[in-house]
PDB file of C-alpha atoms in Angstrom:
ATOM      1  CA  UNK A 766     -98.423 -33.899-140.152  1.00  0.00           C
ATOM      2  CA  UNK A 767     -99.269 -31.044-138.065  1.00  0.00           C
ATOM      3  CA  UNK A 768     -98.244 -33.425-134.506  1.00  0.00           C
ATOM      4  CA  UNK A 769     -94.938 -34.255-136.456  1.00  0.00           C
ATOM      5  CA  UNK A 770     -93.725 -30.751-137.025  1.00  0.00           C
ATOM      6  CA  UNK A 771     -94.676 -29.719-133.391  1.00  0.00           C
ATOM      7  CA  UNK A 772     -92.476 -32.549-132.246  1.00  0.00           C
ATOM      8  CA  UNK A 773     -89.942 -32.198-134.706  1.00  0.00           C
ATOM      9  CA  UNK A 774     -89.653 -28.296-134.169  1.00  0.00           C
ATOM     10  CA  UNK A 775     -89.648 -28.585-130.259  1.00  0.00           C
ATOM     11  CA  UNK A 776     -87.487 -31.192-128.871  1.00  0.00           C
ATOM     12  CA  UNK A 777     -85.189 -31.781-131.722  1.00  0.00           C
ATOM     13  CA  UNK A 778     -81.619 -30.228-130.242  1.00  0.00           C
ATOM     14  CA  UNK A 779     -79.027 -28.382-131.988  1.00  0.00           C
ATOM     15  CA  UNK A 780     -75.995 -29.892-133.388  1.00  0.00           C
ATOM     16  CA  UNK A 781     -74.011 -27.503-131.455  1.00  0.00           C
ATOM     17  CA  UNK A 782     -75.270 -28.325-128.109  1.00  0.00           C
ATOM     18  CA  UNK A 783     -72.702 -30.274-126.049  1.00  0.00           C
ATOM     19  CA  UNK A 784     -73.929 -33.400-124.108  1.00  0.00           C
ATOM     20  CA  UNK A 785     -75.318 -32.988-121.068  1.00  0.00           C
ATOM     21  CA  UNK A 786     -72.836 -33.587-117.496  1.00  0.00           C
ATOM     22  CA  UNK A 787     -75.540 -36.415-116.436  1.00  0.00           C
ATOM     23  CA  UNK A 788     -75.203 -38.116-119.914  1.00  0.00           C
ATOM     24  CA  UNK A 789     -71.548 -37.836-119.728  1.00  0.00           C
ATOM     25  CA  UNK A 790     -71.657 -39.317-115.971  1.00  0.00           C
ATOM     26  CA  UNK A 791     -74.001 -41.976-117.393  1.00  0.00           C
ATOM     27  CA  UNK A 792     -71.681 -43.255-119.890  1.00  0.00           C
ATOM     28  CA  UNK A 793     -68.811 -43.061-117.951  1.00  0.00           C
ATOM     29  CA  UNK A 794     -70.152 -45.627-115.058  1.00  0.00           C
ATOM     30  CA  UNK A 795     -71.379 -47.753-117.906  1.00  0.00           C
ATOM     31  CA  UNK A 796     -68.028 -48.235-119.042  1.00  0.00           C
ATOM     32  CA  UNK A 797     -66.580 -48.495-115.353  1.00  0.00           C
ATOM     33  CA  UNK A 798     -69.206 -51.497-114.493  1.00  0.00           C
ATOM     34  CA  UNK A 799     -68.294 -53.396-118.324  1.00  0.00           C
ATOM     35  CA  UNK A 800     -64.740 -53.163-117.123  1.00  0.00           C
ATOM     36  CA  UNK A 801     -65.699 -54.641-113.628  1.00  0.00           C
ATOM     37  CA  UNK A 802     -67.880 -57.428-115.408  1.00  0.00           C
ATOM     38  CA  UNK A 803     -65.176 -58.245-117.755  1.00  0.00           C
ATOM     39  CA  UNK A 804     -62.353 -58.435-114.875  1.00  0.00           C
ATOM     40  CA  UNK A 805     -64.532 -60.818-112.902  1.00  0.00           C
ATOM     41  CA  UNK A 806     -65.690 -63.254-115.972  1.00  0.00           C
ATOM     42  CA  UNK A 807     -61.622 -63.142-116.933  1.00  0.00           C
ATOM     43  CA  UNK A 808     -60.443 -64.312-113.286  1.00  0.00           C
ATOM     44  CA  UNK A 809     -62.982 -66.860-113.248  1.00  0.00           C
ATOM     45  CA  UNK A 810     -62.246 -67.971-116.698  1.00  0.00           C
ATOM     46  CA  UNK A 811     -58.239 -67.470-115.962  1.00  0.00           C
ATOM     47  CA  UNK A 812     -58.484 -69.374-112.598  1.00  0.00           C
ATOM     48  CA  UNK A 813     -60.478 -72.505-113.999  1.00  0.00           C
ATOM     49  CA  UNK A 814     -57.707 -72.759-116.619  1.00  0.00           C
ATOM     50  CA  UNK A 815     -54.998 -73.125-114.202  1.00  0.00           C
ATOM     51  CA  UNK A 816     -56.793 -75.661-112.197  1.00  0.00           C
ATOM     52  CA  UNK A 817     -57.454 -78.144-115.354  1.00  0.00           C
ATOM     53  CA  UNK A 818     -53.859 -77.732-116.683  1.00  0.00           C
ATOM     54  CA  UNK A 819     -52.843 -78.494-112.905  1.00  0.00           C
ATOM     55  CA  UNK A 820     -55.255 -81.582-112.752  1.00  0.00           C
ATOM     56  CA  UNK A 821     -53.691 -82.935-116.344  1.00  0.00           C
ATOM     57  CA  UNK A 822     -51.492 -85.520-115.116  1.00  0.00           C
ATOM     58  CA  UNK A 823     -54.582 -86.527-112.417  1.00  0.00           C
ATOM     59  CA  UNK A 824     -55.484 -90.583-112.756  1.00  0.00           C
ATOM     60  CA  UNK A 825     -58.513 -92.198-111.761  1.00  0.00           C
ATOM     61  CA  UNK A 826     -58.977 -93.439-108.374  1.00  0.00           C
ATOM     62  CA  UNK A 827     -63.095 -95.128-108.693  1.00  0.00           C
ATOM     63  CA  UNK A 828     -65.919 -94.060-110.735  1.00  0.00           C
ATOM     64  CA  UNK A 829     -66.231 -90.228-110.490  1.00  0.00           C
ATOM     65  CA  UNK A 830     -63.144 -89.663-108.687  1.00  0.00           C
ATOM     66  CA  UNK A 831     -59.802 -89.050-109.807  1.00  0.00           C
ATOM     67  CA  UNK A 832     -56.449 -88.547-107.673  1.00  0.00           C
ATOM     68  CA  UNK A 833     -53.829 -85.481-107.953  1.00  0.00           C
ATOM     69  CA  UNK A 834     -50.362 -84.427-106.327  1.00  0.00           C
ATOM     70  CA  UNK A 835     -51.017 -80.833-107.212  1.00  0.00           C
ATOM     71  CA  UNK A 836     -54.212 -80.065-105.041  1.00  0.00           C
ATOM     72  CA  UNK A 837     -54.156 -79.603-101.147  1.00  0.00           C
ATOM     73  CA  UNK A 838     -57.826 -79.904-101.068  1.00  0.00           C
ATOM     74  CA  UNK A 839     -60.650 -82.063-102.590  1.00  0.00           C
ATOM     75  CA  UNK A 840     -63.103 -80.750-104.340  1.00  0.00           C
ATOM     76  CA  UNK A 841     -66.114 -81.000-107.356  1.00  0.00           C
ATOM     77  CA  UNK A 842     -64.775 -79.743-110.634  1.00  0.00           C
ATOM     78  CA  UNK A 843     -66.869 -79.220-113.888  1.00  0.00           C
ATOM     79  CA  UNK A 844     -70.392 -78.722-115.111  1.00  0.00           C
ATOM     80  CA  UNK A 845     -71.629 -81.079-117.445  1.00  0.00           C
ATOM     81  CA  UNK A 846     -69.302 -84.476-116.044  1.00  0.00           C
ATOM     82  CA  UNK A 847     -68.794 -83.139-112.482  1.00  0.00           C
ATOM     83  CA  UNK A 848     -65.632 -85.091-111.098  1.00  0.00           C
ATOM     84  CA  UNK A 849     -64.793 -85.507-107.621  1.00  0.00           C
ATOM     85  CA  UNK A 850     -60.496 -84.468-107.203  1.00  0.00           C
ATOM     86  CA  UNK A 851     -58.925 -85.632-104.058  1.00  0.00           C
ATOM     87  CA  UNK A 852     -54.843 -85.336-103.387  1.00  0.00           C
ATOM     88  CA  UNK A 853     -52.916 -88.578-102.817  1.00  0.00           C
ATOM     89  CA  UNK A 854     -52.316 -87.580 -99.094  1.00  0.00           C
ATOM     90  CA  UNK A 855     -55.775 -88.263 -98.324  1.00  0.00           C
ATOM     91  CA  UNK A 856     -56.336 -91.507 -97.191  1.00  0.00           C
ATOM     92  CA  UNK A 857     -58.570 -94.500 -94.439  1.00  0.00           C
ATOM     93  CA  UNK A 858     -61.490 -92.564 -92.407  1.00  0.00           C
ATOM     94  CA  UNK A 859     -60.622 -89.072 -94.127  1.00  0.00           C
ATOM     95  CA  UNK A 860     -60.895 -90.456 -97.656  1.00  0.00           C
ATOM     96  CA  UNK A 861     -64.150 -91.731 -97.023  1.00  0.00           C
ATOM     97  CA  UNK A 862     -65.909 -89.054 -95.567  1.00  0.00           C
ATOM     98  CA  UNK A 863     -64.523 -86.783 -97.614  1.00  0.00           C
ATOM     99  CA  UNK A 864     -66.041 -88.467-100.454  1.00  0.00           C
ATOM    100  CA  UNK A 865     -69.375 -89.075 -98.803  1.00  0.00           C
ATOM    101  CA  UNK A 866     -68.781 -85.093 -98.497  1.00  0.00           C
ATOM    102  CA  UNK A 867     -68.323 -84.572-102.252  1.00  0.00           C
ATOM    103  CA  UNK A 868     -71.256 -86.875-103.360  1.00  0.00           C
ATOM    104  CA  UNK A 869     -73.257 -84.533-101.318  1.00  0.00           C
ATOM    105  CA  UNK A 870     -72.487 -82.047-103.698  1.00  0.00           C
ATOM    106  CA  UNK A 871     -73.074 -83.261-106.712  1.00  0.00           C
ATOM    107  CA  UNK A 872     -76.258 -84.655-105.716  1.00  0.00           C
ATOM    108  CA  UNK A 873     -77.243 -80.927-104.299  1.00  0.00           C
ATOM    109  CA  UNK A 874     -75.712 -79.540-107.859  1.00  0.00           C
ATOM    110  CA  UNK A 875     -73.757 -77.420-106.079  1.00  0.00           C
ATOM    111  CA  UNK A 876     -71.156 -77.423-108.862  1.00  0.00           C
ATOM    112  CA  UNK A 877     -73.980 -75.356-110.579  1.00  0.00           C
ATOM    113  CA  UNK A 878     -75.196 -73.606-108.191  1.00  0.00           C
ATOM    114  CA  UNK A 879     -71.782 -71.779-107.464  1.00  0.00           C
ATOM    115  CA  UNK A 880     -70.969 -70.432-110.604  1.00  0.00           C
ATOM    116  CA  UNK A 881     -74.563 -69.179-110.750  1.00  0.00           C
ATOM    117  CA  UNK A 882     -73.868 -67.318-107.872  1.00  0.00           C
ATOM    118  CA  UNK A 883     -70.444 -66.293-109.396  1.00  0.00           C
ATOM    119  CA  UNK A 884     -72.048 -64.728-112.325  1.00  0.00           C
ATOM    120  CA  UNK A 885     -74.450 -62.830-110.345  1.00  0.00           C
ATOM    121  CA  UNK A 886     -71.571 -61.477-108.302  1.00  0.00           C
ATOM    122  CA  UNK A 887     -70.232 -60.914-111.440  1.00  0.00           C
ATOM    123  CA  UNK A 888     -72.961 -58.694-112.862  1.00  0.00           C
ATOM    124  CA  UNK A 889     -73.781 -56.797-109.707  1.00  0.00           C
ATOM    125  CA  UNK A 890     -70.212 -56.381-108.715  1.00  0.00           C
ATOM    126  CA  UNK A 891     -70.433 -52.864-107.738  1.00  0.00           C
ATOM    127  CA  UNK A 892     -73.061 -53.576-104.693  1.00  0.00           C
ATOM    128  CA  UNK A 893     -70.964 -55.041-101.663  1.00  0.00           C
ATOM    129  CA  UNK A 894     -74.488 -56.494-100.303  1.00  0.00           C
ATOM    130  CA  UNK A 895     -74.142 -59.276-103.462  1.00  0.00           C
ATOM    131  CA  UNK A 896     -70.679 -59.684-101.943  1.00  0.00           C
ATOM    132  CA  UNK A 897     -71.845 -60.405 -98.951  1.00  0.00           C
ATOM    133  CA  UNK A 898     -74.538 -62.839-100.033  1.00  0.00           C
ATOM    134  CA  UNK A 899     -72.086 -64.902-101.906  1.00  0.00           C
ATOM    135  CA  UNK A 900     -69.600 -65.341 -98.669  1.00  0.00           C
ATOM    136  CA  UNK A 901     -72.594 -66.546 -96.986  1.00  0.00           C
ATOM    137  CA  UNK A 902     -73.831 -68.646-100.309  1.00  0.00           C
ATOM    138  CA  UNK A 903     -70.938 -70.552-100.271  1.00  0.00           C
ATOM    139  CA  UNK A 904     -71.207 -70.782 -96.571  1.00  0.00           C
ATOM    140  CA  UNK A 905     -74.262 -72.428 -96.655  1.00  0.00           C
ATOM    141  CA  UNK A 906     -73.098 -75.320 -99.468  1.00  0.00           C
ATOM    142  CA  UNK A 907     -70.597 -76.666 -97.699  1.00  0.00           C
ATOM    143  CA  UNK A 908     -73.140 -76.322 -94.220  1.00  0.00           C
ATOM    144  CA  UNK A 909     -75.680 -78.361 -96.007  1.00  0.00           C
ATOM    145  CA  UNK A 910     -73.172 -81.107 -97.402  1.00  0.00           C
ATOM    146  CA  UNK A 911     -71.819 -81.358 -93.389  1.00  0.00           C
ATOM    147  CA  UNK A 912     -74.691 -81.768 -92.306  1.00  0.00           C
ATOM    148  CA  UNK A 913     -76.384 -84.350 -94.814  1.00  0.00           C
ATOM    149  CA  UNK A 914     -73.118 -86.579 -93.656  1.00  0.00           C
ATOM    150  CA  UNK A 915     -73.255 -86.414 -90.122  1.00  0.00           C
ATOM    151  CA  UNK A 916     -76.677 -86.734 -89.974  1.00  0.00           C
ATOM    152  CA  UNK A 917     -76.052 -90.427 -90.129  1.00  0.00           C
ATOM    153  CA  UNK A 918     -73.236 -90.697 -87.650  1.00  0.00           C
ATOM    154  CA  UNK A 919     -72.489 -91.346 -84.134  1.00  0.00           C
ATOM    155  CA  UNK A 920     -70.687 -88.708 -81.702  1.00  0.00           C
ATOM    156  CA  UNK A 921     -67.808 -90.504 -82.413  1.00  0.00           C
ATOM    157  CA  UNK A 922     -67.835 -90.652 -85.847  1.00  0.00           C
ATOM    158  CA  UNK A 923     -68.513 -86.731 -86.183  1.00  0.00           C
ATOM    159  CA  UNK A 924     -65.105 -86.347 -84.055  1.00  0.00           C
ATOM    160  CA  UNK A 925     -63.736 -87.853 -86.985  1.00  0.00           C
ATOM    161  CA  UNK A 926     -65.290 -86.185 -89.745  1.00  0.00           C
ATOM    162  CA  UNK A 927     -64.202 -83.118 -87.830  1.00  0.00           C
ATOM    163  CA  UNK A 928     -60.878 -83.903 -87.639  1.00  0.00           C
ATOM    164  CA  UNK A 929     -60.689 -84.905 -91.906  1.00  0.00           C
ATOM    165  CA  UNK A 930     -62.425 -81.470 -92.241  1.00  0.00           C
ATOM    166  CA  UNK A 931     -58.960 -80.335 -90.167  1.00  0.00           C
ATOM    167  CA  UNK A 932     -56.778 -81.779 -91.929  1.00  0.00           C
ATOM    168  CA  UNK A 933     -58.122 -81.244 -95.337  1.00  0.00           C
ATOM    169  CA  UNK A 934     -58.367 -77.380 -94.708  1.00  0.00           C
ATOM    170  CA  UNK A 935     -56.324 -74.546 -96.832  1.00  0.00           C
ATOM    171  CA  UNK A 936     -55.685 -71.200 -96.568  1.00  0.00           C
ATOM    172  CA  UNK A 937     -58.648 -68.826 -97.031  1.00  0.00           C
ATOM    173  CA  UNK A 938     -58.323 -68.156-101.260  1.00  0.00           C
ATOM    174  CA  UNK A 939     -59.748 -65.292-102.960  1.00  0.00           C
ATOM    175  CA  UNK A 940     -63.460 -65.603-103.986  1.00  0.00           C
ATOM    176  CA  UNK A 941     -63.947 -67.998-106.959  1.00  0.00           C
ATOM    177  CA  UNK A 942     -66.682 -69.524-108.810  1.00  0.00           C
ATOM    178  CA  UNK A 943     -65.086 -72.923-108.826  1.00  0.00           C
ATOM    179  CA  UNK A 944     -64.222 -75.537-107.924  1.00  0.00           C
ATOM    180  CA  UNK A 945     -66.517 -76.565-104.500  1.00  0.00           C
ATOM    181  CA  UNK A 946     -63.944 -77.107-102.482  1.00  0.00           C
ATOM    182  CA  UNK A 947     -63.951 -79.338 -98.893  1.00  0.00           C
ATOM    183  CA  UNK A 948     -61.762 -77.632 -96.381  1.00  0.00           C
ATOM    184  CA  UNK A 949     -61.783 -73.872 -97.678  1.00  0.00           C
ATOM    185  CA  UNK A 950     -64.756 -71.841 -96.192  1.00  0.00           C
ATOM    186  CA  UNK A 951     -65.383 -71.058 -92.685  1.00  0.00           C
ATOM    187  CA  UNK A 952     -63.556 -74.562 -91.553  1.00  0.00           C
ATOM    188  CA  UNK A 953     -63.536 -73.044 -87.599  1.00  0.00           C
ATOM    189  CA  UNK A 954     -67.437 -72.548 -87.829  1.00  0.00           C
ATOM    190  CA  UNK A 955     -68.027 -75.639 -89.328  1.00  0.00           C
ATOM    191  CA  UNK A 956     -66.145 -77.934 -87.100  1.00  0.00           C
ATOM    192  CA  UNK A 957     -68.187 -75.934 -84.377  1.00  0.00           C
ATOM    193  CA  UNK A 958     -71.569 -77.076 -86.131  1.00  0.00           C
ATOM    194  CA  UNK A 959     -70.509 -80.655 -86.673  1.00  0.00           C
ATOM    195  CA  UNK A 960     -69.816 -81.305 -82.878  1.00  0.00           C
ATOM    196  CA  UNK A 961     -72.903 -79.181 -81.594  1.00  0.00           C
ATOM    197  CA  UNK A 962     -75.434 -80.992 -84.399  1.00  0.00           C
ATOM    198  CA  UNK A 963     -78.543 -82.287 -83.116  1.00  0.00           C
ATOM    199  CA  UNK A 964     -80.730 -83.761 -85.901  1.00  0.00           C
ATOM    200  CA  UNK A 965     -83.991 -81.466 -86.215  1.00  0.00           C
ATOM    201  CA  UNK A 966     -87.138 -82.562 -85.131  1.00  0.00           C
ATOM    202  CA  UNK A 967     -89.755 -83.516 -88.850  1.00  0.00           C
ATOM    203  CA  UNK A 968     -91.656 -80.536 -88.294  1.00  0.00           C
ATOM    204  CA  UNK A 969     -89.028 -77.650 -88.735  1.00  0.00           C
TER     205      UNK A 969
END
């Protein structure tokens, strides 16, 4: 009893005490980072609406792989069925490495692994260093998926998957956590790392 009256009598504050300027300052970049959270979870939810009601009148092409005149680029769409979109254009030696491209992918789980990194982005939006890391995130995806593909192929054939990497590619978009798309990050670089590949030796 005697402990609670001490405590009670000596840091209990007055009604009539205003909050303090770091408590105000506190609250205030709480709200400004919810804001920021809820812009970023809107967009993505926003821009993965469009894309579906675009892909509605979509039809199937094989297994896993459907067909679209309203995309310029394939790419991996959805979590739980992932589906492989590619637009009627694309067609021959550009179909099929493109969709030796996309398999990659889903066998990687990169349809997960992107949104992941899209709701980290999300969260920490404030700090351009997560920024950063998810440029070079989705960097690396569509590195790794070039690479398992022309690990297996001649010279010639990675002049080829170059030149469907070419002709698939878009204009730079915004940052989004979906879909994984073929020719929209870094295309320049890429083409660069396809023709200069040399298949590592076991031990690195």
């Amino acid at each position: 009893q005697v402990v609670n009256e001490y405590v009670s009598n000596s840091l209990a504050t007055s009604p009539y005490e205003s909050a303090s300027k770091a408590s105000i300052l506190l609250f205030a970049l709480g709200c400004i980072w919810l804001a920021g959270l809820i812009i970023m979870i809107l967009y993505s939810v926003i821009s993965y609406a469009v894309l579906r009601n675009k892909l509605r009148t979509s039809t199937l092409y094989a297994k896993g792989i459907k067909q679209s005149d309203s995309i310029d680029s394939p790419f991996v769409l959805g979590v739980f069925k992932p589906t492989i979109y590619i637009p009627y254009s694309l067609k021959g030696a550009d179909l099929e490495y493109v969709v030796s491209h996309e398999k990659a992918h889903i066998r990687r789980k990169d349809f997960l692994w992107k949104p992941l990194g899209f709701l980290i982005l999300s969260v920490y939006w404030f700090n351009p260093v997560i920024w950063i890391a998810y440029i070079f995130l989705c960097r690396d995806i569509e590195a790794a998926c070039d690479e398992k593909v022309i690990s297996e192929l001649d010279a010639d054939s990675r002049k080829e998957y170059s030149l469907a990497l070419l002709n698939c590619s878009v204009k730079h978009k915004l940052i989004t956590a979906c879909p994984v798309a073929f020719g929209e990050t870094g295309v320049k670089s890429r083409i660069k790392s396809v023709m200069n590949y040399k298949k590592p030796a076991f031990w690195i």
